[in-house]
CSV table of C-alpha atoms in Angstrom, one decimal:
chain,number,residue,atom,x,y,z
C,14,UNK,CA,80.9,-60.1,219.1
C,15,UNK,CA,77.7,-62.0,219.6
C,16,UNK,CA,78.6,-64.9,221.9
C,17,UNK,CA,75.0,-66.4,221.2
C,18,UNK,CA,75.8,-67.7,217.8
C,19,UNK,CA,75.6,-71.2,216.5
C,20,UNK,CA,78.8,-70.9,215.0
C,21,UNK,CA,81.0,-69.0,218.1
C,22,UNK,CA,79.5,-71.3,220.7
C,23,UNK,CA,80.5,-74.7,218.2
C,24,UNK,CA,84.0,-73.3,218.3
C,25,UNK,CA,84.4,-72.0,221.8
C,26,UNK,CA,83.4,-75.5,222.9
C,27,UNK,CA,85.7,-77.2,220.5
C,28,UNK,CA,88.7,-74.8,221.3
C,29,UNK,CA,88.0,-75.4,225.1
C,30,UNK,CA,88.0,-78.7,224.8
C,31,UNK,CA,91.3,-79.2,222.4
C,32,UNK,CA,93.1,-77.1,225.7
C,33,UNK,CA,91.8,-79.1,228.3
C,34,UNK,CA,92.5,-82.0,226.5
C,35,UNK,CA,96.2,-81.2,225.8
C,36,UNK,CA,96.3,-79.9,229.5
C,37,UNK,CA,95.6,-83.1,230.8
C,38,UNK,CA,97.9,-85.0,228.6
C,39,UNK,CA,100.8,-83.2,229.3
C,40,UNK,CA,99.8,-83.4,233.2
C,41,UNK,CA,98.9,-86.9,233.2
C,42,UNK,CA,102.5,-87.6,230.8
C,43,UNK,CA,104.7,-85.7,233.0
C,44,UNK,CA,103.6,-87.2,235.9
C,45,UNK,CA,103.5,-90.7,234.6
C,46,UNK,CA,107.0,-92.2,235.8
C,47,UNK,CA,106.6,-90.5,239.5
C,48,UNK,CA,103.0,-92.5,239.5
C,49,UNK,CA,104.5,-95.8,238.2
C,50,UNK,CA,107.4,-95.4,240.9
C,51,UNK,CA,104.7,-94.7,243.7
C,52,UNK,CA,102.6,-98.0,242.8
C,53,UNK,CA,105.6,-99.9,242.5
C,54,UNK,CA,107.0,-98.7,245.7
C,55,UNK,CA,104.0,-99.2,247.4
C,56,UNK,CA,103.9,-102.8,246.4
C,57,UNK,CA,107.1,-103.4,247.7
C,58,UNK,CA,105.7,-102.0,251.0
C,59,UNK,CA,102.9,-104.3,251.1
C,60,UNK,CA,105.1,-107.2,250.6
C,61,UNK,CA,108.0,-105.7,253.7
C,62,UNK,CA,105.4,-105.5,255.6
C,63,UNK,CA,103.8,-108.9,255.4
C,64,UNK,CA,107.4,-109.8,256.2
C,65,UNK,CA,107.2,-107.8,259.7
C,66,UNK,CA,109.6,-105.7,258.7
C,67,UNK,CA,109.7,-102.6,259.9
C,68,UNK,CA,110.1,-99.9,256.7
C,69,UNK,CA,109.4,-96.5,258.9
C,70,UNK,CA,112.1,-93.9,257.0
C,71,UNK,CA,113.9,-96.7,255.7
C,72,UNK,CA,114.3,-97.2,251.9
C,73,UNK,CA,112.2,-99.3,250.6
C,74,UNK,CA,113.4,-100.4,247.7
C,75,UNK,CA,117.2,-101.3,249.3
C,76,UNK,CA,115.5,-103.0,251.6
C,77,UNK,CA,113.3,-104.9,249.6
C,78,UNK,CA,116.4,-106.1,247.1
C,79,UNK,CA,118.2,-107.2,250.4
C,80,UNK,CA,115.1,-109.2,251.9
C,81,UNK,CA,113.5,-110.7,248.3
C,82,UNK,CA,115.9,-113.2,246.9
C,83,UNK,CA,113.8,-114.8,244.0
C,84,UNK,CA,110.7,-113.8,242.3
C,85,UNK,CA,109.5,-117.1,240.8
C,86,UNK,CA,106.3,-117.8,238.7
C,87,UNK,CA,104.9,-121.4,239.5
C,88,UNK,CA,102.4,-123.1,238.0
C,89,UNK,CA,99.4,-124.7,239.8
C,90,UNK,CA,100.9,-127.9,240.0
C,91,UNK,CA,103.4,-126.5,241.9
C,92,UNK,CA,106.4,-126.8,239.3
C,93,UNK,CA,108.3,-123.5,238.8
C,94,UNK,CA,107.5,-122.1,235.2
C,95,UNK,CA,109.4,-119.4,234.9
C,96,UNK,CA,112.6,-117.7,236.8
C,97,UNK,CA,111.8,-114.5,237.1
C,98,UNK,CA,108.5,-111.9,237.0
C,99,UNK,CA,106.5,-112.1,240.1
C,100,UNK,CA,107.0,-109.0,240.8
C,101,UNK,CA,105.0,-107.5,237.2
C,102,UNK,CA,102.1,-110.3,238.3
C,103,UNK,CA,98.6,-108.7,238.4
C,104,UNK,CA,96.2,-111.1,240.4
C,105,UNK,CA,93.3,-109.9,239.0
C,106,UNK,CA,94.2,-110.9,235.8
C,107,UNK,CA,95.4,-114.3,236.2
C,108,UNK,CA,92.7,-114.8,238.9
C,109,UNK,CA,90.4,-114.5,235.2
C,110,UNK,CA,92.2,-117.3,233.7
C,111,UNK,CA,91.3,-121.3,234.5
C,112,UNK,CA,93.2,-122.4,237.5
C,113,UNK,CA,95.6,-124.7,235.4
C,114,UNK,CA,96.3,-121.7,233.4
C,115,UNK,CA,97.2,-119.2,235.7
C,116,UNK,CA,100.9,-118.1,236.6
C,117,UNK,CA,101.3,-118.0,240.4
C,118,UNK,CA,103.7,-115.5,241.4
C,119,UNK,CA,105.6,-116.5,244.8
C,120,UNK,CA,108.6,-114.3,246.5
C,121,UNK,CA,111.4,-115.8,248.1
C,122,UNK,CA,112.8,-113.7,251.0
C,123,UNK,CA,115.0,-114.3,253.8
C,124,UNK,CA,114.5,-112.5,257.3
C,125,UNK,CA,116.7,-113.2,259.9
C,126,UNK,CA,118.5,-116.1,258.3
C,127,UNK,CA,115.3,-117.9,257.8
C,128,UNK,CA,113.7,-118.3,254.6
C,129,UNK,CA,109.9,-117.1,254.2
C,130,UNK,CA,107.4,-117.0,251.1
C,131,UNK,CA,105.1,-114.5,250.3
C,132,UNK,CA,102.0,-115.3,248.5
C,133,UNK,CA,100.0,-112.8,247.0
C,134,UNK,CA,96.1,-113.5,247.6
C,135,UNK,CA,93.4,-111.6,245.4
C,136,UNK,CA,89.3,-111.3,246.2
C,137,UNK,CA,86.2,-109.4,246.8
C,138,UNK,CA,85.3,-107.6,250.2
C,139,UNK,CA,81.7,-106.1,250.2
C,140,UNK,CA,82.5,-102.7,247.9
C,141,UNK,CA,85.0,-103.8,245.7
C,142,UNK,CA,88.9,-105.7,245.4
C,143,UNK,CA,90.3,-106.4,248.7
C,144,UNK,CA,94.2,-108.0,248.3
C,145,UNK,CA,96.9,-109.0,250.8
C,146,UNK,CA,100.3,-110.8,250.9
C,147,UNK,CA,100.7,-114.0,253.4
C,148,UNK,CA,103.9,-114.8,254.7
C,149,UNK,CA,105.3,-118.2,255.5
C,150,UNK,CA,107.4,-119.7,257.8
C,151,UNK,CA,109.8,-122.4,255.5
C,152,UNK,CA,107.6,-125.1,256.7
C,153,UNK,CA,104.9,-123.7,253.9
C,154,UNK,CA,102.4,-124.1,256.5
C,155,UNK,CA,103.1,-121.9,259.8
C,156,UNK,CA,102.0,-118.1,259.1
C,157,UNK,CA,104.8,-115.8,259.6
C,158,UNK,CA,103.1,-112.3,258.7
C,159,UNK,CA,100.1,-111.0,256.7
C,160,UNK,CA,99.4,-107.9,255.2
C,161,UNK,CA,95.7,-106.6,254.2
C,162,UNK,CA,94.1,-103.7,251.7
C,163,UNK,CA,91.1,-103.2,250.3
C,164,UNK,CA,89.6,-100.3,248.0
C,165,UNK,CA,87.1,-98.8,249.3
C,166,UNK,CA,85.2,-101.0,252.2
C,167,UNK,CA,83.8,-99.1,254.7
C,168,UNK,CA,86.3,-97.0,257.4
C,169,UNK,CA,86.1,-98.5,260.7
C,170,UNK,CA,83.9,-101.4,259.7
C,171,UNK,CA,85.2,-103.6,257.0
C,172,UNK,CA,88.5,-101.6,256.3
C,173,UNK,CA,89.4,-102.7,259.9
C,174,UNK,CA,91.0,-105.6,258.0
C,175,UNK,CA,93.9,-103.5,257.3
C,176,UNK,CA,94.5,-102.4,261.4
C,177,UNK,CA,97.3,-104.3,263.4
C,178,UNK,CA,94.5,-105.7,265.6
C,179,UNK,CA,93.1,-108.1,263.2
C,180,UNK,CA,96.5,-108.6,261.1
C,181,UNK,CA,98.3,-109.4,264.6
C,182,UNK,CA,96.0,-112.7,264.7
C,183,UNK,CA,97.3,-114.2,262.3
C,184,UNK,CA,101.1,-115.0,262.6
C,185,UNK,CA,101.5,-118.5,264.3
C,186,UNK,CA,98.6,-119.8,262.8
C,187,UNK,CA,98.7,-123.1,260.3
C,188,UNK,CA,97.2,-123.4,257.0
C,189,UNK,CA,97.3,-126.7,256.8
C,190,UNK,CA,96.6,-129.7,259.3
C,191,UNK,CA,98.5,-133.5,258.8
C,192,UNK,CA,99.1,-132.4,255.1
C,193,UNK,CA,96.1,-131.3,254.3
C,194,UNK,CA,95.5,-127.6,253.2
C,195,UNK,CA,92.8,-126.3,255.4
C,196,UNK,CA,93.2,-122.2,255.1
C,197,UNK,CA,92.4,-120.2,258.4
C,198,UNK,CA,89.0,-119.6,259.1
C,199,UNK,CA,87.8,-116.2,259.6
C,200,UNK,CA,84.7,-116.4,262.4
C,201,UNK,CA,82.9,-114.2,264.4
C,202,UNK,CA,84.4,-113.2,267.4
C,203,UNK,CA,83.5,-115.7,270.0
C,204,UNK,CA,82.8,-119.0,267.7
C,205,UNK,CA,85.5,-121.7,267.3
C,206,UNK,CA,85.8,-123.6,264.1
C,207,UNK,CA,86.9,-127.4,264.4
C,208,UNK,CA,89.8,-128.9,263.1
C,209,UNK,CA,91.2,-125.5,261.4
C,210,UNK,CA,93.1,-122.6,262.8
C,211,UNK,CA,90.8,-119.7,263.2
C,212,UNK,CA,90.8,-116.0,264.1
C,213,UNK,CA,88.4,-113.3,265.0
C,214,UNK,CA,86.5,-111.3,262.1
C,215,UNK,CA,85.3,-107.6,262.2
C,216,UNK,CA,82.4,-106.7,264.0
C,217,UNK,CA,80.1,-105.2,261.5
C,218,UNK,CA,82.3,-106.2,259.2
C,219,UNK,CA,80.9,-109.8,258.4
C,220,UNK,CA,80.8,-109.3,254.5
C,221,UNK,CA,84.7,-108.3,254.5
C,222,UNK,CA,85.6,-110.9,257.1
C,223,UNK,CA,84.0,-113.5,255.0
C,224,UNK,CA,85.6,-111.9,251.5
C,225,UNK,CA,89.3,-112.6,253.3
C,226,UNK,CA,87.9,-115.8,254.5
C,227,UNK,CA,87.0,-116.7,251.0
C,228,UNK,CA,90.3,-114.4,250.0
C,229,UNK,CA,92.9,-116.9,252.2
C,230,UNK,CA,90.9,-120.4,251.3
C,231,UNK,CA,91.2,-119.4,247.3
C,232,UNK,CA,94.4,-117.6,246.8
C,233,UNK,CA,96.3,-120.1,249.2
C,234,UNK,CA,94.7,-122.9,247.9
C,235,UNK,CA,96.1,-122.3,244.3
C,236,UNK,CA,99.2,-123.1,246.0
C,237,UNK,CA,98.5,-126.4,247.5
C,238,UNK,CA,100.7,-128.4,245.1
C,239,UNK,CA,103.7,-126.1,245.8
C,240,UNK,CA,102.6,-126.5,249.6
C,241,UNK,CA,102.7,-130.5,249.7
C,242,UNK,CA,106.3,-130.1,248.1
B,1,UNK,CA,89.3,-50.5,243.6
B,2,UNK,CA,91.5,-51.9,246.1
B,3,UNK,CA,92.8,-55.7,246.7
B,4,UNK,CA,91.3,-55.8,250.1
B,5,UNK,CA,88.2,-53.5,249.6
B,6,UNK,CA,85.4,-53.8,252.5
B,7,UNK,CA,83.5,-55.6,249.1
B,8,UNK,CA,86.3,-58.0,248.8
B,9,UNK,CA,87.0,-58.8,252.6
B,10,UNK,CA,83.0,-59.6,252.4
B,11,UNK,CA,84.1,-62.0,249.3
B,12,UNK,CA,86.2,-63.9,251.6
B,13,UNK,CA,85.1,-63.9,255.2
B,14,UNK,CA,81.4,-64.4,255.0
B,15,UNK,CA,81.4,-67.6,253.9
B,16,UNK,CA,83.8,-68.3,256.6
B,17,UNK,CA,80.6,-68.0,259.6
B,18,UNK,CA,77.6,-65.9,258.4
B,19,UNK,CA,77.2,-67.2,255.4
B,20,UNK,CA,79.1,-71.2,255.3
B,21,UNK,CA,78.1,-73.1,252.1
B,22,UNK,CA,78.0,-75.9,254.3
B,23,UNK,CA,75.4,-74.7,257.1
B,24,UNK,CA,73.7,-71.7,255.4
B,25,UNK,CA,73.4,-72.5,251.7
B,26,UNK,CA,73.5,-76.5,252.3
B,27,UNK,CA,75.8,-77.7,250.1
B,28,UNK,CA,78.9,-79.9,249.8
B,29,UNK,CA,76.3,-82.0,252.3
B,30,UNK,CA,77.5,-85.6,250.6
B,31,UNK,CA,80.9,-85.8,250.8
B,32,UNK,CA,80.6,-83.6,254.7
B,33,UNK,CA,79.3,-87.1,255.9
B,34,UNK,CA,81.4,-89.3,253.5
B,35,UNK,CA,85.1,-88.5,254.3
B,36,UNK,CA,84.5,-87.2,258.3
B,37,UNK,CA,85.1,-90.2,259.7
B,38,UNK,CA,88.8,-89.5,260.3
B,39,UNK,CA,90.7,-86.3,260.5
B,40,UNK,CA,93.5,-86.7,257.9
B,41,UNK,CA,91.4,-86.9,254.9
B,42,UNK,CA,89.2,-84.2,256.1
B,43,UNK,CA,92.0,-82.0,256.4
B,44,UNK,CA,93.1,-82.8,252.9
B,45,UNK,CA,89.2,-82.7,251.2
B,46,UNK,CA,89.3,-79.5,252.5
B,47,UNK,CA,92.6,-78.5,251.2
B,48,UNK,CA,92.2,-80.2,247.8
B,49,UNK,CA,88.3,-78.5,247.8
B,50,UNK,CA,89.6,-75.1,249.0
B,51,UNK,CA,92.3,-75.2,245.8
B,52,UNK,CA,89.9,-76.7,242.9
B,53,UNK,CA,87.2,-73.9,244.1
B,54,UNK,CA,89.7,-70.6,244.2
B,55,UNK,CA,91.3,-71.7,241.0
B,56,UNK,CA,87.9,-72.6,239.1
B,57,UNK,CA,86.2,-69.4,240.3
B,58,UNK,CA,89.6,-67.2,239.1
B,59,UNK,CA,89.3,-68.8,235.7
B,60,UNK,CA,85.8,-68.7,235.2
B,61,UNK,CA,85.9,-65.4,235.7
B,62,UNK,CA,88.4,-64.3,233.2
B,63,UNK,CA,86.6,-66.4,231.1
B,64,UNK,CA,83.2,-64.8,231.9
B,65,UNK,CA,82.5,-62.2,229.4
B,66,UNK,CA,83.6,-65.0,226.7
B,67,UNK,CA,81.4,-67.6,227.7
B,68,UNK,CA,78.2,-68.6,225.8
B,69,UNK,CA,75.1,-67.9,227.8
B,70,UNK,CA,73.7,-71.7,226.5
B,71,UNK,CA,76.5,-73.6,227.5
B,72,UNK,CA,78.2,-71.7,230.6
B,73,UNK,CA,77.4,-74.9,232.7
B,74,UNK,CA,79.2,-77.0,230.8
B,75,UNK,CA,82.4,-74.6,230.4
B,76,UNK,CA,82.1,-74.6,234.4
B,77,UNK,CA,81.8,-78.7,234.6
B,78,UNK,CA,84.8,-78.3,232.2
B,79,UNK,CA,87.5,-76.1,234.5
B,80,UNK,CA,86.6,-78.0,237.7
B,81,UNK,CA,86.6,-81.3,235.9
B,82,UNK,CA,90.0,-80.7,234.6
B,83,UNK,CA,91.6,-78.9,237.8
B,84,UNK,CA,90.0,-82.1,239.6
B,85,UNK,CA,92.0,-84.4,237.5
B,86,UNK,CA,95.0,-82.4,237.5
B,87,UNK,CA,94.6,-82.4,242.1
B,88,UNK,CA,93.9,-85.8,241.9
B,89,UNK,CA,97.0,-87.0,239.5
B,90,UNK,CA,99.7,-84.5,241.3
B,91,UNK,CA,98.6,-86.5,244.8
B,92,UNK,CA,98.4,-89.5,243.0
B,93,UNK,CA,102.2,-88.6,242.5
B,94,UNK,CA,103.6,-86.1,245.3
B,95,UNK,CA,101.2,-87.8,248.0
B,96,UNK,CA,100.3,-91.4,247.5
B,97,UNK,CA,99.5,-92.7,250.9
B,98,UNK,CA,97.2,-89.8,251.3
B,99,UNK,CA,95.6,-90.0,247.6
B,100,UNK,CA,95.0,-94.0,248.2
B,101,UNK,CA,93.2,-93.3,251.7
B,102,UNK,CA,90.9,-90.4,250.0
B,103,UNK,CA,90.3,-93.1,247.1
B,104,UNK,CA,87.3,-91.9,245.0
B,105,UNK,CA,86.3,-89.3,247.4
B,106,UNK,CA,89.0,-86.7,245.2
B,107,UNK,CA,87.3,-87.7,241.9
B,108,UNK,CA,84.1,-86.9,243.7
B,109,UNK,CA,85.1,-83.4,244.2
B,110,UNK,CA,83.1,-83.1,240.8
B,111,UNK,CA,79.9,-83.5,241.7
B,112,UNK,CA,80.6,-80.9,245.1
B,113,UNK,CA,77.4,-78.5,244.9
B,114,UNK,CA,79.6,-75.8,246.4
B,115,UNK,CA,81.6,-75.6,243.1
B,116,UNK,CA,78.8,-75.6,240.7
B,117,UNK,CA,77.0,-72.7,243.1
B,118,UNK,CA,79.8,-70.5,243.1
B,119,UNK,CA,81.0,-70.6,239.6
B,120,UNK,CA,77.0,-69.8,238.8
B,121,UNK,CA,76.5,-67.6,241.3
B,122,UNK,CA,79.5,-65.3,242.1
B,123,UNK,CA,82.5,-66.0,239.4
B,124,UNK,CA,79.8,-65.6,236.8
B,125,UNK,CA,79.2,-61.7,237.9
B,126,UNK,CA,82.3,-60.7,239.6
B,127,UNK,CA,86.2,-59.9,238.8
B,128,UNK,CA,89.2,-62.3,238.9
B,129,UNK,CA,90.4,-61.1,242.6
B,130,UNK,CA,87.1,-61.2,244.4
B,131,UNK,CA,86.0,-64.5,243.0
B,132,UNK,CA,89.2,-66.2,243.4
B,133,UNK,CA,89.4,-64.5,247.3
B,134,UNK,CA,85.2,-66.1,247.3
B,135,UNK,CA,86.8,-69.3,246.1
B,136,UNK,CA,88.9,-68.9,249.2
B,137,UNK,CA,86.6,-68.4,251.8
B,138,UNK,CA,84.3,-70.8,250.7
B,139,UNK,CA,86.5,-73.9,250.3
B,140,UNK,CA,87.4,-72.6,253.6
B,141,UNK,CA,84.5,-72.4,255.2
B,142,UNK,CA,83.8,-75.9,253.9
B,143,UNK,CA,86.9,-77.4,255.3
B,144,UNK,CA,85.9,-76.0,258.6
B,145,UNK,CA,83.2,-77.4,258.9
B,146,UNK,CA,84.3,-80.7,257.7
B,147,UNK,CA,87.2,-80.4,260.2
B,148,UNK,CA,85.0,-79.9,263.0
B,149,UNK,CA,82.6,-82.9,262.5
B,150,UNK,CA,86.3,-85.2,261.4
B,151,UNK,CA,87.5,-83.8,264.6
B,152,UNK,CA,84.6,-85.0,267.2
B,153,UNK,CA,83.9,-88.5,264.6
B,154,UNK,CA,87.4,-89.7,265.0
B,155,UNK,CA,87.7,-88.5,268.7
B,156,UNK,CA,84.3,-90.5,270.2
B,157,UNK,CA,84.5,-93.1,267.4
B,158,UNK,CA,88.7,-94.3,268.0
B,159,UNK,CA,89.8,-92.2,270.4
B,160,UNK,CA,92.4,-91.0,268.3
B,161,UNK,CA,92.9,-87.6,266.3
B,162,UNK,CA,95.3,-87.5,263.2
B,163,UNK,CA,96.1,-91.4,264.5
B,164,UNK,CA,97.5,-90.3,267.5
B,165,UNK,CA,95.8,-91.9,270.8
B,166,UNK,CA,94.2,-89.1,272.9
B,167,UNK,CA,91.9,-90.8,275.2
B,168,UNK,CA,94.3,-93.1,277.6
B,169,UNK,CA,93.5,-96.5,278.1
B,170,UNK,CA,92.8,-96.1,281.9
B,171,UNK,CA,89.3,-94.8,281.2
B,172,UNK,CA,88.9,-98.1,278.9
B,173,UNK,CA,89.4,-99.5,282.1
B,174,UNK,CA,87.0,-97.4,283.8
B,175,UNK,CA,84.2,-99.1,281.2
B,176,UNK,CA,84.1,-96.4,278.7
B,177,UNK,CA,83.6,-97.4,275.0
B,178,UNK,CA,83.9,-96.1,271.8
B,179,UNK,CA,80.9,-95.0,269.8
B,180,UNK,CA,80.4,-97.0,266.9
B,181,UNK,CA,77.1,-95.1,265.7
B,182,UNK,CA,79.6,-92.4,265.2
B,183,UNK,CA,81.5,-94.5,262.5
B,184,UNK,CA,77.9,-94.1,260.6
B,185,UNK,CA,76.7,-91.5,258.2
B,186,UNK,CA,73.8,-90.7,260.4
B,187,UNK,CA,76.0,-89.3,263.0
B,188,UNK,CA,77.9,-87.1,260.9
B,189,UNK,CA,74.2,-85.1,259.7
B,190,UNK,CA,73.0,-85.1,263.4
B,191,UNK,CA,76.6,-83.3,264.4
B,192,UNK,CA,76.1,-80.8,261.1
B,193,UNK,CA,72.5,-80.3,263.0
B,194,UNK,CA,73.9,-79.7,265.9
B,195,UNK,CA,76.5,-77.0,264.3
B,196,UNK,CA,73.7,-75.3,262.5
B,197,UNK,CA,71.4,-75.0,265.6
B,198,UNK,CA,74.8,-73.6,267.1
B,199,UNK,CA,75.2,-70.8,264.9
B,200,UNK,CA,71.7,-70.3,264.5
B,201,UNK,CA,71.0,-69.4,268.4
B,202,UNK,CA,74.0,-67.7,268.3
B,203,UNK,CA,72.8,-65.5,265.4
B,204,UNK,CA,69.1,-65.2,265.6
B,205,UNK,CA,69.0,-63.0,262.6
B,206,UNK,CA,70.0,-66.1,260.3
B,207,UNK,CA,66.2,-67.6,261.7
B,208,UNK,CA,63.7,-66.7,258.8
């Protein structure tokens, strides 16, 4: 057969590509549920782990029913708008909407007896998304825990966010001084910042340190009503 | 003609020293400096390259003799893209933490030279056995080299390997410091450098 032909390479290419195509449907179908379940999962890990608690071989999502107790949506006057579906929230699509619009998903866990909420916080390090979740003490001001990610800033610069180092600065920390909402400053190692709580940024990480500076004053701050309560 | 055939053992271990894609031919240079910097994801580029190369070169050539001279390059863009996406959904579902900490870097497997150049350059023209055993050696001889640069990136750079602390604090104490410039790009060509001029003293035939 002449494979040089108009006609046999049109339908060689069209053939190839109807397989592939089917291939990857069926792949990407089958492994659909055991994706969703790993996201999911890994969410709840992010929000454990802002909570200090340790999830090494433990299962996750027991643990994670035991510790979350109510998954609230408030709005950003601080009234609660609806009971349940924090959990489904994506922050990059109500960080999109106006502020007054926005549904602000807030987790009510207890550890230890005490009660703690986790915030989710939503912003941009110097390559792309970086997210985190911030826990507080029941005094909506005293930082319990934090957890970091990012997508893609750069390893052992600006992903350094995401080590124990910089994440162990932050518990005991206030994000708000007399009543007023004042974040936590992110500065370079060896300034001070007056009247806030501060800690260290990266070295050679400025862009990143200031992207979770900008991060913790924006996503906490859509909270201050709910704060001040 | 037998499985292991001196022709076929040639297939496999060349590209293993003599003849590495990465320090012979040059290729697979971009993503050698891009995912050294720590030793897990090296180890599973390598892996994840090693599989996508074996399997594209076995199925490009039992597809050889069918392929259309004009557009063979795009059938071969084809079977890696696909095998890519099908590496990169099965960690996304078998291996999360590991596929999140590769991140783009598996969807970048496309665009590996070392792919492309054997598909052209030895599935094209050979059997099903000795490409896929080419595949083999290759992606192996890749990951070795990856390994190598991973292994002396994370060791000066964090002191660690695989995570685990290997230089104690004491000689922290002692003033010693990690090397940020090995954190860099830069760092990761002038150890491939180093590597080549290696194996190039070693072997002065390989000097031109």
């Amino acid at each position: 057969m002449n494979t040089n032909s108009n006609t046999y390479t049109i339908v060689y290419a069209s053939v190839m590509v109807v397989i592939v195509a089917f291939l990857l449907a069926f792949v990407s179908s089958s492994l659909k549920d055991k994706q969703n379940e790993n996201v999911e999962l890994d969410k709840k890990k992010q929000i454990l782990s802002a909570l200090n608690v340790d999830i090494k071989g433990a299962d996750v999502a027991q643990l994670y029913s035991e510790i979350v107790k109510q998954e609230p949506l408030l709005s950003a006057d601080g009234s609660i708008k609806a009971e349940e579906g924090a959990f489904a929230i994506d922050s990059k699509v109500e960080n999109a909407k106006p502020l007054a619009e926005r549904n602000l998903p807030l987790f009510i866990c207890q550890v230890e007896g005490a009660t703690k909420y986790v915030l989710p916080v939503y912003g941009a390090g110097l390559w792309g998304p970086i997210w985190g979740y911030v826990a507080l003490n029941d005094d909506k001001s005293t930082i319990f825990g934090v957890y970091f990610s990012h997508a893609g800033e750069t390893p052992g610069l600006g992903a350094e966010i995401t080590s124990v180092p910089f994440k162990s600065q932050f518990p005991g920390k206030q994000i708000a001084k007399e009543g007023e909402f004042t974040s936590v400053a992110i500065v370079k190692p060896g300034n001070a910042e007056e009247g806030r709580d501060y800690v260290n940024g990266i070295s050679g990480g400025t862009i990143t340190s200031q992207g979770v500076d900008a991060m913790l004053n924006d996503g906490l701050g859509q909270y201050v009503n709910f704060l001040k309560q | 003609m037998s499985l292991f055939s001196k022709e076929n053992r040639e297939a496999f271990l060349s590209p293993l020293w003599m003849n590495n894609p990465v320090t012979m031919q040059v290729l697979g240079i971009c993503s050698a400096l891009a995912v050294t910097v720590k030793l897990e994801p090296a180890l599973v580029m390598g892996l994840s390259v090693t599989i996508i190369v074996a399997v594209a070169n076995l199925v490009v050539s039992l597809l050889r003799n069918t392929i259309p001279n004009r557009i063979r390059i795009i059938v071969q863009l084809v079977v890696v893209a696909a095998l890519v996406t099908i590496v990169s959904e099965v960690l996304k579902a078998f291996a999360y933490d590991v596929s999140v900490q590769l991140s783009v870097y598996v969807g970048l497997i496309i665009t590996n030279c070392i792919l492309m150049g054997r598909l052209e350059a030895f599935a094209m023209a050979n059997g099903p056995w000795s490409s896929f055993l080419d595949g083999l050696g290759n992606g192996f001889g890749y990951a070795v080299i990856l390994v190598v640069v991973a292994f002396v990136r994370e060791l000066f750079s964090a002191g660690t390997l695989l995570g685990f602390k290997i230089i104690p604090e004491c000689v922290y104490e002692f003033g010693y410091m990690n090397n940020g410039l090995m954190l860099m790009p830069p760092m990761a060509l002038i150890l491939l450098g180093c590597i080549i001029w290696f194996q190039r003293a070693k072997n002065p035939e390989l000097n031109d």
